[in-house]
Amino acid sequence: MAETSTITYVRGDATAPQGRGAKVIAHVCNDLGGWGKGFVVALSQRWSEPEAAYRRWHRERASNDFGLGAVQLVRVEEYLWVANMVGQRGIRTGRSSGPPVRYEAIDAALATLGGHALDLGASVHMPRIGCGLAGGRWSSVEPLVTTRLTGRGVPVTVYDQ
């Protein structure tokens, strides 16, 4: 059994992950193919590949695994990947009922991400996923991160601006 670690909280920019070794930047996407608000803006300012890959993944969804709970790993540097995790149904609109976050989808995506991170020997870096535009509560997301990542020995750093 892998050693359990705890989540490290830091002030900073999750698109500039701290520390040594292989890293994965994880974030939550919607299931509509929309990219343009929130954390993805900062990602796109740094690299074009995550957005291009996400849009292609959504466009070709009839023949791939795109959907709630799915994960797409996009390599952006030699030892750095971005994990596009579909954990939000739709987007918040004036007439939508409740937040678009889907905790069960985030849980499934984190489980997949945990396997990828272990295979890569990578740490995971993220903002408070699912808690911005998706409208989720960190008190609901944090236990998922603990179970699916740190509980399996994957080091996690959460960035607050």
PDB file of C-alpha atoms in Angstrom:
ATOM      1  CA  MET A   1       0.000   0.000   0.000  1.00  0.00           C
ATOM      2  CA  ALA A   2       1.312   3.420  -0.942  1.00  0.00           C
ATOM      3  CA  GLU A   3       2.038   5.885   1.805  1.00  0.00           C
ATOM      4  CA  THR A   4      -0.789   8.339   2.396  1.00  0.00           C
ATOM      5  CA  SER A   5       0.116  11.983   2.070  1.00  0.00           C
ATOM      6  CA  THR A   6      -1.857  15.126   2.732  1.00  0.00           C
ATOM      7  CA  ILE A   7      -2.823  17.944   0.427  1.00  0.00           C
ATOM      8  CA  THR A   8      -0.397  20.880   0.448  1.00  0.00           C
ATOM      9  CA  TYR A   9      -2.030  24.313   0.186  1.00  0.00           C
ATOM     10  CA  VAL A  10      -0.029  27.213  -1.232  1.00  0.00           C
ATOM     11  CA  ARG A  11      -0.614  30.719  -2.525  1.00  0.00           C
ATOM     12  CA  GLY A  12       0.285  30.947  -6.170  1.00  0.00           C
ATOM     13  CA  ASP A  13      -0.522  30.139  -9.759  1.00  0.00           C
ATOM     14  CA  ALA A  14      -1.501  26.545 -10.542  1.00  0.00           C
ATOM     15  CA  THR A  15      -0.274  27.039 -14.133  1.00  0.00           C
ATOM     16  CA  ALA A  16       3.250  27.430 -12.696  1.00  0.00           C
ATOM     17  CA  PRO A  17       3.423  24.336 -10.469  1.00  0.00           C
ATOM     18  CA  GLN A  18       6.065  24.278  -7.754  1.00  0.00           C
ATOM     19  CA  GLY A  19       8.500  21.508  -6.930  1.00  0.00           C
ATOM     20  CA  ARG A  20      10.593  18.947  -8.784  1.00  0.00           C
ATOM     21  CA  GLY A  21       9.809  16.043 -11.045  1.00  0.00           C
ATOM     22  CA  ALA A  22       6.901  15.178 -13.321  1.00  0.00           C
ATOM     23  CA  LYS A  23       3.721  17.162 -12.715  1.00  0.00           C
ATOM     24  CA  VAL A  24       0.101  17.100 -13.830  1.00  0.00           C
ATOM     25  CA  ILE A  25      -2.058  20.237 -13.649  1.00  0.00           C
ATOM     26  CA  ALA A  26      -5.653  19.097 -13.078  1.00  0.00           C
ATOM     27  CA  HIS A  27      -8.764  21.144 -13.731  1.00  0.00           C
ATOM     28  CA  VAL A  28     -12.471  20.619 -14.376  1.00  0.00           C
ATOM     29  CA  CYS A  29     -14.127  21.192 -17.760  1.00  0.00           C
ATOM     30  CA  ASN A  30     -17.782  21.203 -18.764  1.00  0.00           C
ATOM     31  CA  ASP A  31     -19.464  18.614 -20.994  1.00  0.00           C
ATOM     32  CA  LEU A  32     -20.568  21.173 -23.612  1.00  0.00           C
ATOM     33  CA  GLY A  33     -17.228  21.758 -25.304  1.00  0.00           C
ATOM     34  CA  GLY A  34     -17.092  25.297 -23.921  1.00  0.00           C
ATOM     35  CA  TRP A  35     -13.693  26.738 -23.002  1.00  0.00           C
ATOM     36  CA  GLY A  36     -13.211  30.412 -22.279  1.00  0.00           C
ATOM     37  CA  LYS A  37     -13.954  31.317 -18.664  1.00  0.00           C
ATOM     38  CA  GLY A  38     -12.263  30.640 -15.365  1.00  0.00           C
ATOM     39  CA  PHE A  39      -9.029  28.692 -14.919  1.00  0.00           C
ATOM     40  CA  VAL A  40      -8.901  27.588 -18.575  1.00  0.00           C
ATOM     41  CA  VAL A  41      -8.161  31.184 -19.590  1.00  0.00           C
ATOM     42  CA  ALA A  42      -4.907  31.057 -17.603  1.00  0.00           C
ATOM     43  CA  LEU A  43      -4.071  27.659 -19.135  1.00  0.00           C
ATOM     44  CA  SER A  44      -4.621  28.963 -22.661  1.00  0.00           C
ATOM     45  CA  GLN A  45      -2.439  32.011 -21.995  1.00  0.00           C
ATOM     46  CA  ARG A  46       0.433  29.622 -21.228  1.00  0.00           C
ATOM     47  CA  TRP A  47      -0.146  26.750 -23.709  1.00  0.00           C
ATOM     48  CA  SER A  48      -2.418  26.257 -26.718  1.00  0.00           C
ATOM     49  CA  GLU A  49      -2.450  22.438 -26.599  1.00  0.00           C
ATOM     50  CA  PRO A  50      -4.937  21.810 -23.736  1.00  0.00           C
ATOM     51  CA  GLU A  51      -7.692  23.894 -25.341  1.00  0.00           C
ATOM     52  CA  ALA A  52      -7.066  22.514 -28.836  1.00  0.00           C
ATOM     53  CA  ALA A  53      -7.069  18.937 -27.509  1.00  0.00           C
ATOM     54  CA  TYR A  54     -10.233  19.511 -25.451  1.00  0.00           C
ATOM     55  CA  ARG A  55     -12.105  21.055 -28.394  1.00  0.00           C
ATOM     56  CA  ARG A  56     -11.027  18.181 -30.670  1.00  0.00           C
ATOM     57  CA  TRP A  57     -11.999  15.613 -27.988  1.00  0.00           C
ATOM     58  CA  HIS A  58     -15.457  17.202 -27.715  1.00  0.00           C
ATOM     59  CA  ARG A  59     -15.904  17.552 -31.496  1.00  0.00           C
ATOM     60  CA  GLU A  60     -15.055  13.861 -32.019  1.00  0.00           C
ATOM     61  CA  ARG A  61     -17.030  12.693 -28.965  1.00  0.00           C
ATOM     62  CA  ALA A  62     -19.163  10.274 -31.011  1.00  0.00           C
ATOM     63  CA  SER A  63     -16.068   8.100 -31.386  1.00  0.00           C
ATOM     64  CA  ASN A  64     -14.222   8.600 -28.087  1.00  0.00           C
ATOM     65  CA  ASP A  65     -14.724   8.582 -24.302  1.00  0.00           C
ATOM     66  CA  PHE A  66     -15.672  12.284 -23.912  1.00  0.00           C
ATOM     67  CA  GLY A  67     -18.300  12.700 -21.202  1.00  0.00           C
ATOM     68  CA  LEU A  68     -18.793  13.251 -17.505  1.00  0.00           C
ATOM     69  CA  GLY A  69     -15.990  11.621 -15.526  1.00  0.00           C
ATOM     70  CA  ALA A  70     -13.601  11.315 -18.488  1.00  0.00           C
ATOM     71  CA  VAL A  71      -9.989  12.511 -18.365  1.00  0.00           C
ATOM     72  CA  GLN A  72      -7.762  13.706 -21.193  1.00  0.00           C
ATOM     73  CA  LEU A  73      -4.031  14.043 -20.457  1.00  0.00           C
ATOM     74  CA  VAL A  74      -2.294  16.618 -22.647  1.00  0.00           C
ATOM     75  CA  ARG A  75       1.490  16.925 -22.571  1.00  0.00           C
ATOM     76  CA  VAL A  76       2.587  20.568 -22.619  1.00  0.00           C
ATOM     77  CA  GLU A  77       6.261  20.260 -21.617  1.00  0.00           C
ATOM     78  CA  GLU A  78       8.698  17.373 -21.226  1.00  0.00           C
ATOM     79  CA  TYR A  79       7.646  16.605 -17.641  1.00  0.00           C
ATOM     80  CA  LEU A  80       4.342  18.484 -17.482  1.00  0.00           C
ATOM     81  CA  TRP A  81       0.834  17.454 -18.448  1.00  0.00           C
ATOM     82  CA  VAL A  82      -2.586  19.113 -18.181  1.00  0.00           C
ATOM     83  CA  ALA A  83      -5.495  16.857 -17.185  1.00  0.00           C
ATOM     84  CA  ASN A  84      -8.760  18.015 -18.751  1.00  0.00           C
ATOM     85  CA  MET A  85     -11.357  16.400 -16.449  1.00  0.00           C
ATOM     86  CA  VAL A  86     -15.037  16.554 -17.414  1.00  0.00           C
ATOM     87  CA  GLY A  87     -16.741  17.210 -14.093  1.00  0.00           C
ATOM     88  CA  GLN A  88     -19.379  19.808 -14.881  1.00  0.00           C
ATOM     89  CA  ARG A  89     -22.716  19.313 -16.661  1.00  0.00           C
ATOM     90  CA  GLY A  90     -23.362  22.362 -18.782  1.00  0.00           C
ATOM     91  CA  ILE A  91     -22.657  25.853 -17.556  1.00  0.00           C
ATOM     92  CA  ARG A  92     -24.407  28.131 -15.120  1.00  0.00           C
ATOM     93  CA  THR A  93     -27.073  30.219 -16.791  1.00  0.00           C
ATOM     94  CA  GLY A  94     -29.671  32.607 -15.422  1.00  0.00           C
ATOM     95  CA  ARG A  95     -32.337  29.897 -15.463  1.00  0.00           C
ATOM     96  CA  SER A  96     -30.302  26.836 -14.484  1.00  0.00           C
ATOM     97  CA  SER A  97     -31.277  24.971 -11.343  1.00  0.00           C
ATOM     98  CA  GLY A  98     -28.355  24.403  -9.039  1.00  0.00           C
ATOM     99  CA  PRO A  99     -24.636  24.483  -9.773  1.00  0.00           C
ATOM    100  CA  PRO A 100     -23.270  22.561 -12.783  1.00  0.00           C
ATOM    101  CA  VAL A 101     -20.647  20.694 -10.708  1.00  0.00           C
ATOM    102  CA  ARG A 102     -21.028  16.881 -10.721  1.00  0.00           C
ATOM    103  CA  TYR A 103     -19.178  15.410  -7.757  1.00  0.00           C
ATOM    104  CA  GLU A 104     -19.548  11.827  -8.989  1.00  0.00           C
ATOM    105  CA  ALA A 105     -17.910  12.823 -12.284  1.00  0.00           C
ATOM    106  CA  ILE A 106     -15.060  14.590 -10.465  1.00  0.00           C
ATOM    107  CA  ASP A 107     -14.644  11.479  -8.313  1.00  0.00           C
ATOM    108  CA  ALA A 108     -14.436   9.209 -11.386  1.00  0.00           C
ATOM    109  CA  ALA A 109     -12.010  11.589 -13.130  1.00  0.00           C
ATOM    110  CA  LEU A 110      -9.786  11.799 -10.048  1.00  0.00           C
ATOM    111  CA  ALA A 111      -9.700   7.996  -9.818  1.00  0.00           C
ATOM    112  CA  THR A 112      -8.475   7.823 -13.428  1.00  0.00           C
ATOM    113  CA  LEU A 113      -6.057  10.692 -12.852  1.00  0.00           C
ATOM    114  CA  GLY A 114      -4.627   8.889  -9.818  1.00  0.00           C
ATOM    115  CA  GLY A 115      -3.664   5.938 -11.998  1.00  0.00           C
ATOM    116  CA  HIS A 116      -2.057   8.187 -14.607  1.00  0.00           C
ATOM    117  CA  ALA A 117      -0.124  10.123 -11.944  1.00  0.00           C
ATOM    118  CA  LEU A 118       1.183   6.900 -10.388  1.00  0.00           C
ATOM    119  CA  ASP A 119       2.226   5.591 -13.830  1.00  0.00           C
ATOM    120  CA  LEU A 120       4.048   8.868 -14.569  1.00  0.00           C
ATOM    121  CA  GLY A 121       5.532   9.205 -11.084  1.00  0.00           C
ATOM    122  CA  ALA A 122       3.934  12.652 -11.093  1.00  0.00           C
ATOM    123  CA  SER A 123       2.580  15.020  -8.485  1.00  0.00           C
ATOM    124  CA  VAL A 124      -0.788  16.698  -9.123  1.00  0.00           C
ATOM    125  CA  HIS A 125      -1.321  20.464  -9.015  1.00  0.00           C
ATOM    126  CA  MET A 126      -4.697  22.198  -9.135  1.00  0.00           C
ATOM    127  CA  PRO A 127      -6.794  25.162  -8.177  1.00  0.00           C
ATOM    128  CA  ARG A 128      -9.787  24.262  -5.961  1.00  0.00           C
ATOM    129  CA  ILE A 129     -11.306  22.219  -8.780  1.00  0.00           C
ATOM    130  CA  GLY A 130     -15.054  22.332  -9.261  1.00  0.00           C
ATOM    131  CA  CYS A 131     -15.397  25.326  -6.934  1.00  0.00           C
ATOM    132  CA  GLY A 132     -15.211  28.240  -9.360  1.00  0.00           C
ATOM    133  CA  LEU A 133     -17.647  28.481 -12.254  1.00  0.00           C
ATOM    134  CA  ALA A 134     -18.845  24.922 -11.560  1.00  0.00           C
ATOM    135  CA  GLY A 135     -20.249  26.160  -8.243  1.00  0.00           C
ATOM    136  CA  GLY A 136     -19.061  23.279  -6.065  1.00  0.00           C
ATOM    137  CA  ARG A 137     -17.965  23.322  -2.440  1.00  0.00           C
ATOM    138  CA  TRP A 138     -14.373  22.442  -1.527  1.00  0.00           C
ATOM    139  CA  SER A 139     -15.711  20.623   1.544  1.00  0.00           C
ATOM    140  CA  SER A 140     -17.270  18.149  -0.930  1.00  0.00           C
ATOM    141  CA  VAL A 141     -14.323  18.008  -3.365  1.00  0.00           C
ATOM    142  CA  GLU A 142     -11.451  17.760  -0.874  1.00  0.00           C
ATOM    143  CA  PRO A 143     -12.413  14.255   0.396  1.00  0.00           C
ATOM    144  CA  LEU A 144     -12.480  13.025  -3.229  1.00  0.00           C
ATOM    145  CA  VAL A 145      -8.959  14.380  -3.795  1.00  0.00           C
ATOM    146  CA  THR A 146      -7.844  12.728  -0.558  1.00  0.00           C
ATOM    147  CA  THR A 147      -9.372   9.336  -1.430  1.00  0.00           C
ATOM    148  CA  ARG A 148      -8.422   9.193  -5.112  1.00  0.00           C
ATOM    149  CA  LEU A 149      -5.000  10.887  -5.028  1.00  0.00           C
ATOM    150  CA  THR A 150      -3.239  11.471  -1.712  1.00  0.00           C
ATOM    151  CA  GLY A 151      -4.706   8.261  -0.271  1.00  0.00           C
ATOM    152  CA  ARG A 152      -2.945   6.386  -3.079  1.00  0.00           C
ATOM    153  CA  GLY A 153       0.371   8.139  -2.491  1.00  0.00           C
ATOM    154  CA  VAL A 154       0.026  10.860  -5.132  1.00  0.00           C
ATOM    155  CA  PRO A 155       1.334  14.210  -3.828  1.00  0.00           C
ATOM    156  CA  VAL A 156      -1.198  17.013  -4.384  1.00  0.00           C
ATOM    157  CA  THR A 157      -0.695  20.779  -4.197  1.00  0.00           C
ATOM    158  CA  VAL A 158      -3.725  23.085  -4.240  1.00  0.00           C
ATOM    159  CA  TYR A 159      -3.131  26.682  -5.312  1.00  0.00           C
ATOM    160  CA  ASP A 160      -5.064  29.659  -4.023  1.00  0.00           C
ATOM    161  CA  GLN A 161      -4.559  33.003  -5.725  1.00  0.00           C
TER     162      GLN A 161
END
